[in-house]
Short mmCIF file of C-alpha atoms (C1' of nucleotides) in Angstrom, two decimals:
data_model
loop_
_atom_site.label_atom_id
_atom_site.label_comp_id
_atom_site.label_asym_id
_atom_site.label_seq_id
_atom_site.Cartn_x
_atom_site.Cartn_y
_atom_site.Cartn_z
CA MET A 13 0.00 0.00 0.00
CA LEU A 14 1.61 3.19 -1.20
CA LYS A 15 1.80 6.13 1.15
CA ILE A 16 2.85 9.57 0.01
CA TYR A 17 3.48 12.71 1.99
CA ASN A 18 1.00 15.22 0.64
CA SER A 19 2.23 18.79 1.04
CA LEU A 20 -1.35 19.96 0.87
CA LYS A 21 -2.25 18.07 4.04
CA ARG A 22 1.21 18.09 5.57
CA GLN A 23 1.03 14.41 6.29
CA LYS A 24 1.51 11.02 4.74
CA GLU A 25 -1.61 9.52 3.28
CA THR A 26 -2.52 6.36 1.47
CA PHE A 27 -2.42 6.95 -2.25
CA LYS A 28 -5.63 6.35 -4.15
CA PRO A 29 -5.55 7.02 -7.86
CA ILE A 30 -8.54 8.75 -9.40
CA GLU A 31 -8.76 6.03 -11.99
CA PRO A 32 -7.79 2.60 -10.62
CA GLY A 33 -4.39 1.43 -11.78
CA LYS A 34 -3.55 4.71 -13.42
CA VAL A 35 -1.51 7.67 -12.23
CA ARG A 36 -1.43 11.04 -13.88
CA MET A 37 1.49 13.14 -12.73
CA TYR A 38 2.59 16.65 -13.61
CA VAL A 39 5.95 18.07 -12.57
CA CYS A 40 7.16 21.62 -12.99
CA GLY A 41 10.28 21.43 -15.04
CA MET A 42 12.93 23.85 -16.11
CA THR A 43 13.01 27.38 -17.37
CA VAL A 44 15.48 26.99 -20.18
CA TYR A 45 17.79 29.99 -20.04
CA ASP A 46 20.85 28.30 -18.53
CA LEU A 47 22.45 24.96 -17.77
CA CYS A 48 20.94 22.59 -15.23
CA HIS A 49 22.61 22.46 -11.85
CA ILE A 50 22.52 19.73 -9.23
CA GLY A 51 19.30 21.14 -7.82
CA HIS A 52 17.59 20.61 -11.14
CA ALA A 53 19.17 17.19 -11.37
CA ARG A 54 17.50 16.32 -8.11
CA VAL A 55 14.04 17.10 -9.46
CA MET A 56 14.65 15.06 -12.58
CA VAL A 57 16.05 12.08 -10.72
CA VAL A 58 13.55 12.11 -7.88
CA PHE A 59 10.47 12.19 -10.08
CA ASP A 60 12.03 9.68 -12.43
CA MET A 61 12.46 7.37 -9.45
CA ILE A 62 8.83 7.97 -8.46
CA ALA A 63 7.57 7.21 -11.95
CA ARG A 64 9.70 4.07 -12.11
CA HIS A 65 8.45 2.81 -8.79
CA LEU A 66 4.83 3.49 -9.68
CA ARG A 67 5.24 1.62 -12.95
CA ASN A 68 7.13 -1.14 -11.24
CA THR A 69 4.30 -1.70 -8.78
CA GLY A 70 1.73 -2.00 -11.51
CA PHE A 71 0.47 1.50 -12.19
CA GLU A 72 0.10 2.86 -15.65
CA VAL A 73 1.74 6.26 -15.42
CA GLU A 74 1.27 9.32 -17.52
CA TYR A 75 4.10 11.63 -16.61
CA VAL A 76 4.15 15.20 -17.87
CA ARG A 77 7.01 17.61 -17.21
CA ASN A 78 6.81 21.03 -18.77
CA ILE A 79 9.41 23.30 -20.27
CA THR A 80 9.11 27.03 -19.68
CA ASP A 81 10.44 28.58 -22.86
CA ILE A 82 9.20 32.13 -22.54
CA ASP A 83 9.67 34.46 -19.58
CA ASP A 84 11.59 37.51 -18.40
CA LYS A 85 14.81 35.68 -17.69
CA ILE A 86 14.83 34.10 -21.11
CA ILE A 87 14.20 37.42 -22.82
CA ASN A 88 16.93 39.10 -20.82
CA ARG A 89 19.44 36.37 -21.40
CA ALA A 90 18.76 36.31 -25.12
CA ASN A 91 19.30 40.07 -25.25
CA GLU A 92 22.52 39.80 -23.29
CA ASN A 93 23.77 37.11 -25.63
CA ASN A 94 22.53 38.86 -28.70
CA GLU A 95 20.83 35.62 -29.56
CA SER A 96 17.29 34.88 -30.65
CA ILE A 97 14.93 33.49 -28.07
CA THR A 98 14.42 30.25 -29.89
CA ASP A 99 18.14 29.75 -30.46
CA LEU A 100 18.68 30.21 -26.75
CA THR A 101 15.89 27.96 -25.59
CA GLU A 102 16.69 25.24 -28.10
CA ARG A 103 20.30 25.28 -27.02
CA PHE A 104 19.40 24.80 -23.40
CA ILE A 105 16.72 22.23 -24.08
CA THR A 106 19.35 20.16 -25.88
CA ALA A 107 21.72 20.62 -22.97
CA MET A 108 19.01 19.65 -20.49
CA ASN A 109 18.25 16.48 -22.42
CA GLU A 110 21.91 15.56 -22.50
CA ASP A 111 22.18 15.99 -18.74
CA SER A 112 19.00 14.12 -18.08
CA ASN A 113 20.03 11.21 -20.31
CA ALA A 114 23.40 11.05 -18.62
CA LEU A 115 21.66 10.74 -15.27
CA GLY A 116 19.61 7.82 -16.52
CA VAL A 117 16.34 9.72 -16.42
CA VAL A 118 13.61 8.16 -18.53
CA PRO A 119 12.07 11.01 -20.54
CA PRO A 120 8.59 12.03 -19.38
CA ASP A 121 5.72 10.96 -21.61
CA VAL A 122 4.94 14.52 -22.56
CA GLU A 123 7.10 17.63 -22.35
CA PRO A 124 4.83 20.52 -23.20
CA LYS A 125 6.27 23.93 -23.95
CA ALA A 126 4.58 27.16 -22.96
CA THR A 127 4.98 28.68 -26.41
CA GLU A 128 3.12 25.77 -27.97
CA HIS A 129 0.08 26.13 -25.71
CA MET A 130 -0.92 29.74 -26.14
CA ASP A 131 -4.45 28.77 -27.14
CA GLN A 132 -5.03 26.88 -23.91
CA ILE A 133 -3.45 29.67 -21.88
CA ILE A 134 -5.61 32.36 -23.47
CA GLU A 135 -8.66 30.17 -23.10
CA MET A 136 -8.06 29.74 -19.40
CA ILE A 137 -7.49 33.43 -18.81
CA THR A 138 -10.66 34.20 -20.71
CA SER A 139 -12.66 31.88 -18.54
CA LEU A 140 -11.15 33.42 -15.41
CA ILE A 141 -12.21 36.86 -16.56
CA ASP A 142 -15.68 35.59 -17.44
CA LYS A 143 -16.04 34.11 -14.01
CA LYS A 144 -14.89 37.33 -12.39
CA HIS A 145 -11.71 35.82 -11.01
CA ALA A 146 -9.53 38.03 -13.12
CA TYR A 147 -9.50 41.56 -14.44
CA VAL A 148 -7.63 43.75 -16.85
CA GLY A 149 -5.45 46.24 -14.97
CA LYS A 150 -4.85 49.86 -15.78
CA ASN A 151 -1.68 48.94 -17.62
CA LYS A 152 -3.51 46.38 -19.80
CA ASP A 153 -1.97 43.46 -17.93
CA VAL A 154 -4.44 40.83 -16.79
CA TYR A 155 -4.42 39.93 -13.09
CA PHE A 156 -5.87 37.15 -11.01
CA ASP A 157 -8.09 38.43 -8.20
CA VAL A 158 -6.80 36.58 -5.16
CA SER A 159 -9.66 37.78 -2.95
CA SER A 160 -12.08 35.89 -5.21
CA PHE A 161 -10.65 32.52 -4.21
CA GLU A 162 -11.40 31.64 -0.67
CA SER A 163 -9.01 28.82 -0.01
CA TYR A 164 -6.02 30.76 -1.28
CA GLY A 165 -3.02 29.86 0.88
CA GLU A 166 -4.07 26.32 1.67
CA LEU A 167 -1.04 24.69 0.13
CA SER A 168 1.60 26.96 1.60
CA GLY A 169 -0.08 27.38 4.97
CA LYS A 170 -0.42 31.09 4.56
CA ASN A 171 -3.42 33.29 4.89
CA THR A 172 -4.11 36.35 2.84
CA GLU A 173 -4.18 38.70 5.80
CA GLU A 174 -0.70 37.76 6.85
CA LEU A 175 0.50 38.03 3.32
CA ARG A 176 -0.98 41.48 3.01
CA ALA A 177 0.64 42.49 6.26
CA GLY A 178 3.99 41.27 4.98
CA GLU A 179 6.32 44.17 4.40
CA ARG A 180 7.97 42.58 1.46
CA VAL A 181 4.99 42.67 -0.81
CA GLU A 182 5.46 45.73 -2.93
CA VAL A 183 2.47 47.78 -3.75
CA GLN A 184 1.85 48.06 -7.44
CA GLU A 185 -0.50 50.69 -8.69
CA ASP A 186 -1.89 48.60 -11.50
CA LYS A 187 -3.26 45.85 -9.32
CA ASP A 188 -6.34 46.06 -7.16
CA ASP A 189 -4.60 44.11 -4.43
CA PRO A 190 -0.87 43.56 -3.91
CA LEU A 191 -1.47 39.83 -3.71
CA ASP A 192 -2.96 39.65 -7.18
CA PHE A 193 -0.63 38.12 -9.70
CA VAL A 194 -0.26 38.53 -13.40
CA LEU A 195 -1.86 36.18 -15.91
CA TRP A 196 -1.04 38.06 -19.07
CA LYS A 197 1.62 40.68 -19.61
CA SER A 198 1.09 43.18 -22.34
CA ALA A 199 4.02 43.36 -24.69
CA LYS A 200 6.65 46.05 -24.54
CA ALA A 201 8.36 47.06 -27.74
CA ASP A 202 10.78 44.44 -29.12
CA GLU A 203 9.45 41.70 -26.93
CA PRO A 204 8.09 38.47 -28.31
CA SER A 205 4.32 38.49 -28.15
CA TRP A 206 1.16 36.65 -29.03
CA GLU A 207 -2.22 38.02 -30.07
CA SER A 208 -4.89 37.93 -27.42
CA PRO A 209 -8.22 39.53 -26.56
CA TRP A 210 -6.24 41.94 -24.35
CA GLY A 211 -3.79 42.91 -27.02
CA LYS A 212 -0.37 41.59 -27.82
CA GLY A 213 1.42 40.05 -24.90
CA ARG A 214 2.71 36.93 -23.24
CA PRO A 215 1.60 34.71 -20.39
CA GLY A 216 2.57 35.10 -16.76
CA TRP A 217 4.55 32.22 -15.37
CA HIS A 218 1.92 30.49 -13.25
CA ILE A 219 -0.80 30.27 -15.87
CA GLU A 220 1.18 28.13 -18.28
CA CYS A 221 1.39 25.27 -15.80
CA SER A 222 -2.31 25.44 -15.05
CA ALA A 223 -3.14 25.43 -18.74
CA MET A 224 -0.70 22.71 -19.75
CA SER A 225 -1.36 20.38 -16.86
CA THR A 226 -5.11 20.41 -17.29
CA TYR A 227 -4.74 20.20 -21.06
CA CYS A 228 -2.46 17.16 -20.86
CA LEU A 229 -3.94 15.35 -17.89
CA GLY A 230 -7.47 16.68 -17.45
CA ASN A 231 -8.84 19.14 -14.89
CA HIS A 232 -8.44 16.74 -12.01
CA PHE A 233 -5.34 14.57 -11.78
CA ASP A 234 -3.36 12.60 -9.22
CA ILE A 235 0.04 14.05 -8.52
CA HIS A 236 1.61 17.45 -8.96
CA GLY A 237 5.24 17.87 -8.10
CA GLY A 238 8.21 20.17 -8.14
CA GLY A 239 10.89 21.72 -6.00
CA GLN A 240 10.01 22.99 -2.56
CA ASP A 241 10.60 26.57 -3.63
CA LEU A 242 7.66 26.36 -5.99
CA GLN A 243 5.19 25.70 -3.23
CA PHE A 244 4.63 29.41 -2.84
CA PRO A 245 3.66 31.31 -4.82
CA HIS A 246 3.81 29.22 -7.97
CA HIS A 247 1.83 26.17 -6.92
CA GLU A 248 -0.52 28.17 -4.77
CA ASN A 249 -1.31 30.31 -7.78
CA GLU A 250 -1.71 27.29 -10.00
CA ILE A 251 -4.33 25.90 -7.68
CA ALA A 252 -6.19 29.21 -7.63
CA GLN A 253 -6.20 29.52 -11.41
CA SER A 254 -7.11 25.94 -12.14
CA VAL A 255 -9.82 25.52 -9.56
CA CYS A 256 -11.41 28.86 -10.44
CA SER A 257 -11.40 28.25 -14.16
CA THR A 258 -12.42 24.58 -14.25
CA GLY A 259 -14.59 24.52 -11.14
CA GLU A 260 -13.09 21.15 -10.33
CA LYS A 261 -10.54 19.92 -7.90
CA PHE A 262 -7.00 20.24 -9.27
CA ALA A 263 -4.27 17.83 -8.09
CA ASN A 264 -4.93 15.36 -5.28
CA VAL A 265 -1.40 14.96 -4.03
CA TRP A 266 1.36 17.56 -3.98
CA ILE A 267 4.91 16.33 -3.81
CA HIS A 268 7.76 18.73 -3.13
CA ASN A 269 11.37 17.68 -3.12
CA GLY A 270 13.91 19.30 -0.78
CA PHE A 271 16.78 21.51 -1.79
CA VAL A 272 20.34 20.74 -2.55
CA ARG A 273 22.54 22.66 -0.17
CA VAL A 274 26.09 23.84 -0.23
CA ASP A 275 27.60 24.59 3.17
CA GLU A 276 24.20 24.61 4.82
CA GLU A 277 22.79 27.01 2.26
CA LYS A 278 20.39 26.46 -0.56
CA MET A 279 22.09 25.96 -3.89
CA SER A 280 20.79 28.68 -6.14
CA LYS A 281 21.62 30.88 -9.03
CA SER A 282 21.36 34.07 -7.05
CA LEU A 283 23.77 32.91 -4.36
CA GLY A 284 26.15 31.76 -7.05
CA ASN A 285 26.90 28.58 -5.14
CA PHE A 286 25.66 26.17 -7.77
CA PHE A 287 27.39 23.37 -9.61
CA THR A 288 26.14 22.47 -13.04
CA VAL A 289 25.49 18.88 -13.90
CA ARG A 290 28.11 18.84 -16.62
CA GLU A 291 30.66 20.39 -14.33
CA VAL A 292 30.24 17.57 -11.83
CA LEU A 293 30.17 15.04 -14.64
CA LYS A 294 33.77 15.95 -15.37
CA GLU A 295 34.78 14.49 -12.04
CA TYR A 296 32.26 11.76 -11.43
CA GLN A 297 30.42 9.15 -13.35
CA PRO A 298 26.77 10.06 -13.86
CA GLU A 299 25.57 7.11 -11.86
CA VAL A 300 27.49 8.37 -8.84
CA ILE A 301 25.48 11.59 -8.96
CA ARG A 302 22.28 9.63 -9.24
CA PHE A 303 23.24 7.40 -6.32
CA PHE A 304 24.18 10.47 -4.29
CA ILE A 305 20.76 12.02 -4.92
CA LEU A 306 18.88 8.85 -4.09
CA SER A 307 20.87 8.14 -0.95
CA SER A 308 18.89 10.74 0.94
CA HIS A 309 15.14 10.97 1.25
CA TYR A 310 13.61 13.21 -1.40
CA ARG A 311 12.15 15.62 1.13
CA SER A 312 15.34 16.04 3.16
CA PRO A 313 17.93 18.62 2.36
CA LEU A 314 20.76 17.15 0.36
CA ASN A 315 24.19 18.48 1.18
CA TYR A 316 26.42 18.79 -1.81
CA SER A 317 30.10 18.19 -1.08
CA THR A 318 32.98 16.27 -2.55
CA ASP A 319 33.08 14.13 0.59
CA ASN A 320 29.51 13.06 0.04
CA LEU A 321 30.09 12.43 -3.63
CA GLU A 322 33.16 10.36 -2.78
CA GLU A 323 31.11 8.35 -0.35
CA ALA A 324 28.46 7.73 -2.96
CA LYS A 325 31.17 6.56 -5.31
CA SER A 326 32.60 4.12 -2.77
CA ALA A 327 29.22 2.73 -1.86
CA LEU A 328 28.19 2.28 -5.48
CA SER A 329 31.52 0.67 -6.32
CA GLY A 330 30.90 -1.81 -3.54
CA LEU A 331 27.59 -2.76 -5.08
CA TYR A 332 29.12 -3.20 -8.50
CA THR A 333 31.98 -5.20 -7.03
CA SER A 334 29.56 -7.72 -5.60
CA LEU A 335 28.03 -8.11 -9.04
CA ARG A 336 31.34 -8.43 -10.79
CA ASP A 337 31.83 -12.17 -10.86
CA THR A 338 28.23 -13.14 -11.16
CA LYS A 339 26.65 -14.57 -14.24
CA ASP A 340 24.16 -12.54 -16.17
CA ALA A 341 20.75 -13.63 -15.03
CA GLU A 342 18.23 -12.42 -17.54
CA ASN A 343 15.20 -14.55 -16.88
CA ILE A 344 15.58 -15.25 -13.21
CA GLU A 345 12.79 -14.13 -10.91
CA PRO A 346 13.96 -11.85 -8.11
CA ASN A 347 13.83 -13.16 -4.57
CA LYS A 348 10.31 -12.67 -3.19
CA ASP A 349 11.25 -11.83 0.38
CA TYR A 350 13.65 -9.16 -0.69
CA VAL A 351 11.19 -7.77 -3.19
CA GLU A 352 8.61 -7.46 -0.48
CA GLU A 353 11.03 -5.67 1.80
CA PHE A 354 12.26 -3.36 -0.92
CA ASN A 355 8.77 -2.43 -2.05
CA SER A 356 7.60 -1.80 1.47
CA TYR A 357 10.27 0.86 1.85
CA MET A 358 9.58 2.39 -1.53
CA ASP A 359 5.88 2.38 -0.74
CA ASP A 360 6.59 4.33 2.41
CA ASP A 361 6.86 7.74 0.78
CA PHE A 362 9.62 6.58 -1.54
CA SER A 363 12.19 5.88 1.17
CA THR A 364 15.16 5.37 -1.08
CA PRO A 365 17.72 5.36 1.78
CA LYS A 366 15.98 2.34 3.25
CA ALA A 367 15.61 0.74 -0.14
CA ILE A 368 19.30 1.21 -0.79
CA SER A 369 20.10 -0.51 2.48
CA VAL A 370 18.45 -3.59 0.99
CA LEU A 371 20.80 -3.38 -1.97
CA HIS A 372 23.74 -3.42 0.41
CA GLU A 373 22.38 -6.42 2.25
CA LEU A 374 22.03 -8.23 -1.04
CA ALA A 375 25.55 -7.31 -2.02
CA LYS A 376 26.76 -8.80 1.21
CA GLU A 377 24.80 -11.99 0.57
CA LEU A 378 26.33 -12.14 -2.88
CA ASN A 379 29.83 -11.67 -1.58
CA ARG A 380 29.29 -14.47 0.87
CA CYS A 381 28.39 -16.88 -1.90
CA THR A 382 31.51 -18.83 -2.75
CA ASP A 383 30.07 -20.64 -5.72
CA LYS A 384 29.43 -17.85 -8.18
CA SER A 385 27.37 -20.01 -10.49
CA SER A 386 25.05 -21.47 -7.89
CA LYS A 387 21.34 -20.97 -8.16
CA GLU A 388 21.34 -18.89 -5.01
CA THR A 389 24.04 -16.57 -6.30
CA ILE A 390 22.25 -16.04 -9.56
CA GLU A 391 19.04 -15.25 -7.77
CA PHE A 392 20.68 -12.69 -5.49
CA ALA A 393 22.40 -11.09 -8.44
CA ALA A 394 19.18 -10.95 -10.41
CA THR A 395 17.41 -9.42 -7.43
CA LEU A 396 20.08 -6.79 -6.94
CA LYS A 397 20.03 -5.81 -10.58
CA TYR A 398 16.26 -5.70 -10.53
CA PHE A 399 16.24 -3.26 -7.61
CA GLY A 400 18.89 -1.29 -9.41
CA SER A 401 16.58 -0.99 -12.37
CA VAL A 402 13.82 0.46 -10.22
CA LEU A 403 16.23 3.09 -8.92
CA GLY A 404 17.94 3.59 -12.25
CA LEU A 405 21.21 2.13 -10.99
CA LEU A 406 23.49 -0.86 -11.53
CA GLN A 407 22.61 -1.43 -15.16
CA ASP A 408 26.16 -1.10 -16.42
CA ASP A 409 28.58 -3.95 -16.80
CA PRO A 410 30.30 -4.06 -13.37
CA GLN A 411 33.80 -4.21 -14.75
CA ALA A 412 33.05 -1.38 -17.14
CA PHE A 413 31.81 0.74 -14.26
CA LEU A 414 34.80 0.01 -12.07
CA GLN A 415 37.23 0.69 -14.87
CA ALA A 416 35.51 3.71 -16.31
CA LYS A 417 37.36 6.97 -16.33
CA MET A 418 36.39 9.20 -13.47
CA GLY A 419 34.99 11.92 -15.61
CA SER A 420 35.27 13.31 -19.05
CA SER A 421 38.91 14.35 -18.67
CA ASP A 422 41.41 12.69 -20.99
CA ASP A 423 44.56 12.76 -18.95
CA GLU A 424 44.01 9.37 -17.36
CA LEU A 425 45.97 6.25 -18.16
CA GLY A 426 44.47 4.21 -20.97
CA GLU A 427 43.54 0.54 -20.81
CA VAL A 428 46.30 -0.61 -23.11
CA GLU A 429 48.96 1.07 -21.02
CA ILE A 430 47.51 -0.34 -17.84
CA GLN A 431 47.49 -3.84 -19.27
CA LYS A 432 51.13 -3.44 -20.23
CA PHE A 433 52.03 -2.55 -16.67
CA ILE A 434 50.08 -5.53 -15.43
CA ASP A 435 51.88 -7.87 -17.83
CA ASP A 436 55.24 -6.54 -16.74
CA ARG A 437 54.30 -7.02 -13.14
CA SER A 438 53.07 -10.56 -13.73
CA ALA A 439 56.39 -11.37 -15.36
CA ALA A 440 58.20 -9.93 -12.36
CA LYS A 441 56.00 -11.94 -10.03
CA THR A 442 56.71 -15.15 -11.92
CA ALA A 443 60.39 -14.38 -11.60
CA LYS A 444 59.79 -13.79 -7.89
CA ASP A 445 61.08 -10.28 -8.30
CA TYR A 446 58.59 -8.88 -5.81
CA ALA A 447 60.41 -5.61 -5.40
CA LYS A 448 59.85 -4.82 -9.02
CA ALA A 449 56.28 -6.11 -8.97
CA ASP A 450 55.47 -3.90 -6.00
CA GLU A 451 57.11 -0.95 -7.62
CA ILE A 452 54.87 -1.30 -10.65
CA ARG A 453 51.81 -1.68 -8.47
CA ASP A 454 52.71 1.37 -6.39
CA HIS A 455 53.21 3.33 -9.56
CA LEU A 456 49.76 2.39 -10.77
CA VAL A 457 48.23 3.22 -7.39
CA SER A 458 49.76 6.66 -7.61
CA LEU A 459 47.94 7.03 -10.91
CA GLY A 460 44.64 6.01 -9.37
CA ILE A 461 44.65 2.40 -10.52
CA SER A 462 44.42 -0.43 -8.03
CA LEU A 463 45.12 -4.05 -8.79
CA GLU A 464 43.51 -7.15 -7.47
CA ASP A 465 45.25 -10.50 -7.83
CA SER A 466 43.20 -13.63 -8.07
CA PRO A 467 43.77 -17.20 -9.19
CA GLN A 468 42.28 -16.18 -12.53
CA GLY A 469 44.80 -13.41 -13.01
CA THR A 470 45.10 -9.76 -12.16
CA ILE A 471 42.25 -7.35 -12.60
CA TRP A 472 42.27 -3.61 -12.16
CA ARG A 473 39.95 -0.78 -11.31
CA ARG A 474 40.08 2.96 -11.04
CA ASN A 475 39.80 4.49 -7.60
"C1'" G B 26 8.08 39.53 12.35
"C1'" G B 27 4.66 35.36 10.33
"C1'" C B 28 4.55 30.40 8.50
"C1'" U B 29 6.88 25.43 7.34
"C1'" G B 30 10.44 21.61 8.15
"C1'" G B 31 14.44 19.89 11.01
"C1'" G B 32 18.43 18.93 15.05
"C1'" U B 33 20.60 10.87 15.63
"C1'" G B 34 27.70 8.02 16.16
"C1'" G B 35 33.90 11.01 12.79
"C1'" C B 36 30.60 11.66 8.33
"C1'" A B 37 26.07 10.27 5.53
"C1'" G B 38 21.42 8.33 6.72
"C1'" A B 39 17.10 5.08 8.75
"C1'" A B 40 13.93 3.93 12.84
"C1'" C B 41 9.31 7.42 15.27
"C1'" A B 42 7.10 4.05 22.35
"C1'" C B 43 7.93 -2.41 23.37
"C1'" C B 44 10.37 -7.37 21.18
"C1'" G B 45 16.62 -5.03 16.44
"C1'" U B 46 19.78 2.34 18.06
"C1'" A B 47 19.20 -0.26 10.31
"C1'" U B 48 22.49 0.58 6.20
"C1'" G B 49 26.76 2.83 4.04
"C1'" C B 50 31.54 5.54 4.16
"C1'" A B 51 35.73 6.14 7.28
"C1'" G B 52 38.56 3.80 11.43
"C1'" C B 53 40.38 -0.51 14.38
"C1'" G B 54 41.32 -6.01 15.07
"C1'" G B 55 41.11 -10.85 12.71
"C1'" U B 56 40.95 -13.89 8.16
"C1'" U B 57 43.03 -14.06 3.29
"C1'" U B 58 47.55 -12.71 0.38
"C1'" G B 59 54.63 -13.28 -1.54
"C1'" C B 60 53.05 -8.35 0.13
"C1'" A B 61 48.61 -5.95 -1.21
"C1'" A B 62 43.67 -5.18 -3.07
"C1'" A B 63 38.77 -7.01 -2.98
"C1'" G B 64 35.75 -10.02 0.11
"C1'" C B 65 34.42 -12.21 4.76
"C1'" C B 66 34.13 -12.19 10.43
"C1'" G B 67 34.25 -9.01 14.59
"C1'" C B 68 34.66 -4.14 17.03
"C1'" C B 69 34.21 1.19 18.04
"C1'" U B 70 31.30 5.80 18.77
"C1'" A B 71 25.04 9.12 18.67
"C1'" U B 72 19.63 10.51 19.74
"C1'" G B 73 20.45 19.72 20.70
"C1'" U B 74 19.19 21.40 26.15
"C1'" U B 75 15.94 21.22 30.43
"C1'" G B 76 11.64 19.39 32.43
"C1'" G B 77 7.01 16.33 31.96
"C1'" U B 78 3.72 11.98 30.51
"C1'" U B 79 4.67 6.60 30.74
"C1'" C B 80 6.17 0.16 33.34
"C1'" G B 81 8.97 1.98 29.19
"C1'" A B 82 10.87 7.73 24.81
"C1'" A B 83 15.43 9.17 19.81
"C1'" U B 84 10.14 8.40 19.15
"C1'" C B 85 4.55 11.78 22.80
"C1'" C B 86 4.01 16.88 25.51
"C1'" A B 87 6.17 21.74 27.20
"C1'" A B 88 9.87 25.38 27.33
"C1'" C B 89 14.47 26.86 25.54
"C1'" C B 90 18.73 26.89 22.14
"C1'" C B 91 20.35 26.16 17.17
"C1'" C B 92 19.82 25.30 11.69
"C1'" A B 93 17.43 25.52 6.95
"C1'" G B 94 13.45 27.14 3.84
"C1'" C B 95 9.23 30.18 2.31
"C1'" C B 96 6.87 35.05 2.78
"C1'" U B 97 10.36 38.29 -4.05
"C1'" C B 98 12.56 35.16 -9.57
"C1'" C B 99 14.15 30.26 -8.17
"C1'" A B 100 13.96 22.95 -8.84
#
RNA sequence: GGCUGGGUGGCAGAACACCGUAUGCAGCGGUUUGCAAAGCCGCCUAUGUUGGUUCGAAUCCAACCCCAGCCUCCA
């Protein structure tokens, strides 16, 4: 029985899909004006893990993750770069897809773009105006009337009075109420714009998600997710817009993932303390990043540091090591007891740290098996790989993982050279010239290569 | 200031009243090895503070201290 922490209720609740056996999930994706950093990677990996687990436990999943390809930041960045908007957004969409593929993220079923859903956006704004939930301001911008929606603030635990009292809300002449937010911005000169009943303009940020989610998944769907920072105002505003325009309930369950932190601070563009995915990929294999993300619970803060990345690397290497000598077990059923245990953790609000502990237990079982071709060994190996597949891990050839270069840098010793050193050392060993053999091994260690002797010969791995 | 969430061993990270203080990384001892490495066996160290409830609390309650986040664009 799947339990999910619902941000809307601030508690875990048993998940009940609207339509039995089917889950419709919408996640707020990226605004494509720059490269993805580890914070973005977390969203992609976490919701990928959720989709995988849902599918794995028998749900049919329709997963939608949008792309925001028009907004102030994009316009500004394009101007700075002297680049067209579409050139800029296409460039960063490509980059995002590269990063997401590297991290083993299965692409969402639909990736709607704001610019391709203007009709739905305009339609929704129109209905909000018709229903008196929105108005055209003095400056021709269209605003949502927050006072017209009674349960405003439910998701973020805020109430409108407190928000109004807040000193940080700037008073804007064009709005009736400082809390009102923009649905449609009238176009300034030289800005990209679309025709609308209110003149040329472009959508506000919140409305696109309301329009695209209901368009792709229907007015009422199961799960809506995104980073914790979107809870207010973005998701709050989405609820207001969607409920007021459709008259139906919007999303049943709200899932918000925690932040990535650097030195106890949120990783963010404005603080300048972010690391891009491709930057980290230069030092670590993509799967290490994925393992690092999944090793903490999705709602907890995740502290980014080289120590933690190194730990993830060691732990993952241990798992691969246990799989190294096992036979490929394609059609073997995973062990039922372990499956039950694993799923019970995943069903408990996607507790990946607990689930990963099961992988370690299996690795230990595997390492204890002396006969690597026994039925038991094969079953454990198949089970471990199966769990790996649910988490998007352990699908590489173990030896290939252990021998892979650390990152994308080229200054590491190549395989041919390494093998030559190993051959020389073996010759020295045969001649009982251990001093020379050790010298070669020490040399390799200093280059980040460690050797392991076995009756079958010497194998190597990168540290 | 208001509102959320949180403070567990050297580090990371579970458990959320009993029958197990997981799991990993690091460290230490043993085994193994020409010596190593990997593996295996074993060991080490923690529940922010002060009270309360209870047969029993990391787990519930209260106060306090500290941290992060949101209240403005942000995954």
